[in-house]
Amino acid sequence: MPEETTVDATLLSLLACPQDKGPLHLVRTGDGASELYNPRLRRAYPIDNGIPVLLIDEARDVDDAEHEQFSTQFSES
């Protein structure tokens, strides 16, 4: 079972995707883990023990179904 992960709102507002430099969204996966999500590239970055891992090689691609699930957790401005 994944542990509860929280990213400070101020930190989240400062973080950017290392690939396209755009904003990231904090989302919860189906198994309850937290990830930082880039909906433009459909890439998810892991959070390891509360520390965002913003390495392009560590990101994973997100399929259409998971993208739809993540999109319901935030609203694009």
Short mmCIF file of N, CA and C in Angstrom, two decimals:
data_model
loop_
_atom_site.label_atom_id
_atom_site.label_comp_id
_atom_site.label_asym_id
_atom_site.label_seq_id
_atom_site.Cartn_x
_atom_site.Cartn_y
_atom_site.Cartn_z
N MET A 1 0.85 -1.18 0.00
CA MET A 1 0.00 0.00 0.00
C MET A 1 0.89 1.24 0.00
N PRO A 2 0.65 2.21 -0.93
CA PRO A 2 1.50 3.38 -0.98
C PRO A 2 1.27 4.28 0.22
N GLU A 3 2.34 4.94 0.63
CA GLU A 3 2.20 5.85 1.75
C GLU A 3 1.62 7.17 1.28
N GLU A 4 0.99 7.90 2.17
CA GLU A 4 0.38 9.18 1.86
C GLU A 4 1.48 10.17 1.48
N THR A 5 1.33 10.80 0.32
CA THR A 5 2.31 11.76 -0.16
C THR A 5 1.64 13.11 -0.36
N THR A 6 2.24 14.13 0.20
CA THR A 6 1.73 15.48 0.03
C THR A 6 2.85 16.36 -0.47
N VAL A 7 2.54 17.17 -1.47
CA VAL A 7 3.50 18.15 -1.97
C VAL A 7 2.95 19.52 -1.60
N ASP A 8 3.77 20.32 -0.97
CA ASP A 8 3.39 21.66 -0.55
C ASP A 8 2.88 22.45 -1.76
N ALA A 9 1.80 23.21 -1.57
CA ALA A 9 1.19 23.98 -2.66
C ALA A 9 2.17 25.00 -3.25
N THR A 10 2.99 25.62 -2.41
CA THR A 10 3.97 26.58 -2.91
C THR A 10 5.00 25.88 -3.78
N LEU A 11 5.49 24.73 -3.32
CA LEU A 11 6.45 23.97 -4.11
C LEU A 11 5.82 23.53 -5.43
N LEU A 12 4.59 23.05 -5.38
CA LEU A 12 3.91 22.60 -6.59
C LEU A 12 3.79 23.74 -7.60
N SER A 13 3.53 24.94 -7.14
CA SER A 13 3.39 26.08 -8.05
C SER A 13 4.72 26.46 -8.71
N LEU A 14 5.83 26.07 -8.09
CA LEU A 14 7.16 26.39 -8.64
C LEU A 14 7.70 25.30 -9.56
N LEU A 15 7.20 24.08 -9.41
CA LEU A 15 7.71 22.97 -10.21
C LEU A 15 7.24 23.06 -11.65
N ALA A 16 8.10 22.65 -12.56
CA ALA A 16 7.77 22.64 -13.98
C ALA A 16 8.27 21.34 -14.60
N CYS A 17 7.60 20.93 -15.65
CA CYS A 17 8.02 19.74 -16.38
C CYS A 17 9.41 19.99 -16.97
N PRO A 18 10.34 19.08 -16.77
CA PRO A 18 11.68 19.28 -17.31
C PRO A 18 11.72 19.19 -18.84
N GLN A 19 10.68 18.62 -19.42
CA GLN A 19 10.67 18.44 -20.87
C GLN A 19 10.10 19.66 -21.61
N ASP A 20 8.92 20.15 -21.20
CA ASP A 20 8.33 21.29 -21.91
C ASP A 20 8.24 22.56 -21.06
N LYS A 21 8.74 22.50 -19.83
CA LYS A 21 8.80 23.64 -18.91
C LYS A 21 7.43 24.17 -18.48
N GLY A 22 6.38 23.40 -18.72
CA GLY A 22 5.03 23.81 -18.34
C GLY A 22 4.68 23.33 -16.94
N PRO A 23 3.50 23.75 -16.45
CA PRO A 23 3.08 23.37 -15.10
C PRO A 23 2.73 21.89 -15.01
N LEU A 24 2.82 21.38 -13.79
CA LEU A 24 2.48 19.99 -13.49
C LEU A 24 1.29 19.97 -12.54
N HIS A 25 0.55 18.87 -12.55
CA HIS A 25 -0.60 18.71 -11.67
C HIS A 25 -0.36 17.51 -10.77
N LEU A 26 -0.70 17.68 -9.50
CA LEU A 26 -0.62 16.57 -8.55
C LEU A 26 -1.86 15.70 -8.73
N VAL A 27 -1.64 14.42 -9.04
CA VAL A 27 -2.75 13.48 -9.26
C VAL A 27 -2.52 12.23 -8.43
N ARG A 28 -3.60 11.49 -8.26
CA ARG A 28 -3.56 10.23 -7.51
C ARG A 28 -3.82 9.10 -8.52
N THR A 29 -2.95 8.09 -8.54
CA THR A 29 -3.13 6.97 -9.45
C THR A 29 -4.20 6.03 -8.91
N GLY A 30 -4.55 5.03 -9.71
CA GLY A 30 -5.56 4.06 -9.31
C GLY A 30 -5.21 3.29 -8.05
N ASP A 31 -3.90 3.10 -7.80
CA ASP A 31 -3.49 2.38 -6.59
C ASP A 31 -3.23 3.31 -5.40
N GLY A 32 -3.54 4.61 -5.56
CA GLY A 32 -3.42 5.56 -4.46
C GLY A 32 -2.12 6.31 -4.38
N ALA A 33 -1.18 6.04 -5.26
CA ALA A 33 0.10 6.75 -5.24
C ALA A 33 -0.08 8.15 -5.84
N SER A 34 0.73 9.10 -5.40
CA SER A 34 0.72 10.44 -5.97
C SER A 34 1.79 10.56 -7.04
N GLU A 35 1.46 11.29 -8.10
CA GLU A 35 2.41 11.58 -9.17
C GLU A 35 2.19 13.01 -9.63
N LEU A 36 3.19 13.55 -10.30
CA LEU A 36 3.05 14.84 -10.94
C LEU A 36 2.81 14.59 -12.41
N TYR A 37 1.74 15.20 -12.93
CA TYR A 37 1.28 14.87 -14.28
C TYR A 37 1.34 16.06 -15.22
N ASN A 38 1.85 15.80 -16.43
CA ASN A 38 1.87 16.79 -17.50
C ASN A 38 0.84 16.35 -18.54
N PRO A 39 -0.33 17.00 -18.58
CA PRO A 39 -1.38 16.57 -19.51
C PRO A 39 -1.05 16.90 -20.97
N ARG A 40 -0.17 17.85 -21.21
CA ARG A 40 0.18 18.21 -22.58
C ARG A 40 0.97 17.11 -23.26
N LEU A 41 1.89 16.50 -22.52
CA LEU A 41 2.72 15.42 -23.06
C LEU A 41 2.24 14.04 -22.63
N ARG A 42 1.26 14.03 -21.72
CA ARG A 42 0.75 12.77 -21.14
C ARG A 42 1.88 11.96 -20.52
N ARG A 43 2.63 12.65 -19.64
CA ARG A 43 3.74 12.03 -18.93
C ARG A 43 3.52 12.23 -17.43
N ALA A 44 3.82 11.20 -16.64
CA ALA A 44 3.68 11.25 -15.19
C ALA A 44 5.03 11.04 -14.54
N TYR A 45 5.34 11.91 -13.58
CA TYR A 45 6.61 11.85 -12.84
C TYR A 45 6.35 11.30 -11.44
N PRO A 46 7.16 10.37 -10.98
CA PRO A 46 6.93 9.78 -9.66
C PRO A 46 7.29 10.74 -8.53
N ILE A 47 6.73 10.45 -7.37
CA ILE A 47 7.10 11.13 -6.13
C ILE A 47 7.62 10.05 -5.21
N ASP A 48 8.90 10.15 -4.84
CA ASP A 48 9.55 9.12 -4.04
C ASP A 48 9.79 9.65 -2.63
N ASN A 49 9.07 9.10 -1.65
CA ASN A 49 9.17 9.54 -0.25
C ASN A 49 8.97 11.05 -0.11
N GLY A 50 7.98 11.57 -0.82
CA GLY A 50 7.65 12.99 -0.75
C GLY A 50 8.52 13.89 -1.61
N ILE A 51 9.45 13.32 -2.36
CA ILE A 51 10.35 14.11 -3.19
C ILE A 51 10.01 13.87 -4.66
N PRO A 52 9.60 14.92 -5.39
CA PRO A 52 9.31 14.76 -6.81
C PRO A 52 10.57 14.37 -7.59
N VAL A 53 10.45 13.37 -8.42
CA VAL A 53 11.57 12.90 -9.24
C VAL A 53 11.33 13.44 -10.66
N LEU A 54 11.89 14.61 -10.94
CA LEU A 54 11.64 15.29 -12.20
C LEU A 54 12.76 15.03 -13.20
N LEU A 55 12.98 13.77 -13.46
CA LEU A 55 13.96 13.35 -14.47
C LEU A 55 13.18 12.79 -15.65
N ILE A 56 13.49 13.26 -16.84
CA ILE A 56 12.77 12.81 -18.04
C ILE A 56 12.80 11.29 -18.17
N ASP A 57 13.93 10.69 -17.86
CA ASP A 57 14.06 9.23 -17.97
C ASP A 57 13.22 8.47 -16.95
N GLU A 58 12.82 9.12 -15.86
CA GLU A 58 12.01 8.47 -14.82
C GLU A 58 10.51 8.62 -15.06
N ALA A 59 10.12 9.50 -15.97
CA ALA A 59 8.70 9.71 -16.27
C ALA A 59 8.15 8.52 -17.05
N ARG A 60 6.84 8.34 -16.95
CA ARG A 60 6.21 7.26 -17.70
C ARG A 60 5.11 7.85 -18.57
N ASP A 61 4.86 7.18 -19.69
CA ASP A 61 3.77 7.58 -20.57
C ASP A 61 2.44 7.16 -19.97
N VAL A 62 1.42 7.97 -20.21
CA VAL A 62 0.08 7.72 -19.69
C VAL A 62 -0.84 7.41 -20.86
N ASP A 63 -1.62 6.33 -20.74
CA ASP A 63 -2.54 5.96 -21.82
C ASP A 63 -3.82 6.82 -21.76
N ASP A 64 -4.69 6.65 -22.76
CA ASP A 64 -5.90 7.47 -22.86
C ASP A 64 -6.81 7.34 -21.64
N ALA A 65 -7.02 6.12 -21.17
CA ALA A 65 -7.91 5.89 -20.03
C ALA A 65 -7.37 6.57 -18.77
N GLU A 66 -6.08 6.44 -18.53
CA GLU A 66 -5.49 7.06 -17.34
C GLU A 66 -5.48 8.58 -17.48
N HIS A 67 -5.26 9.08 -18.70
CA HIS A 67 -5.31 10.52 -18.93
C HIS A 67 -6.69 11.07 -18.57
N GLU A 68 -7.74 10.37 -18.98
CA GLU A 68 -9.10 10.79 -18.64
C GLU A 68 -9.31 10.80 -17.13
N GLN A 69 -8.81 9.77 -16.46
CA GLN A 69 -8.93 9.69 -14.99
C GLN A 69 -8.20 10.86 -14.34
N PHE A 70 -6.99 11.13 -14.77
CA PHE A 70 -6.21 12.24 -14.20
C PHE A 70 -6.87 13.58 -14.48
N SER A 71 -7.43 13.74 -15.68
CA SER A 71 -8.03 15.02 -16.07
C SER A 71 -9.21 15.40 -15.19
N THR A 72 -9.87 14.42 -14.60
CA THR A 72 -10.99 14.73 -13.71
C THR A 72 -10.51 15.25 -12.35
N GLN A 73 -9.21 15.10 -12.07
CA GLN A 73 -8.68 15.50 -10.76
C GLN A 73 -8.21 16.96 -10.74
N PHE A 74 -8.18 17.61 -11.89
CA PHE A 74 -7.78 19.01 -11.95
C PHE A 74 -8.53 19.67 -13.08
N SER A 75 -8.53 20.98 -13.10
CA SER A 75 -9.15 21.70 -14.22
C SER A 75 -8.10 22.57 -14.87
N GLU A 76 -8.02 22.49 -16.20
CA GLU A 76 -7.07 23.32 -16.94
C GLU A 76 -7.54 24.76 -16.87
N SER A 77 -6.62 25.68 -16.66
CA SER A 77 -6.98 27.10 -16.60
C SER A 77 -6.87 27.73 -17.96
#
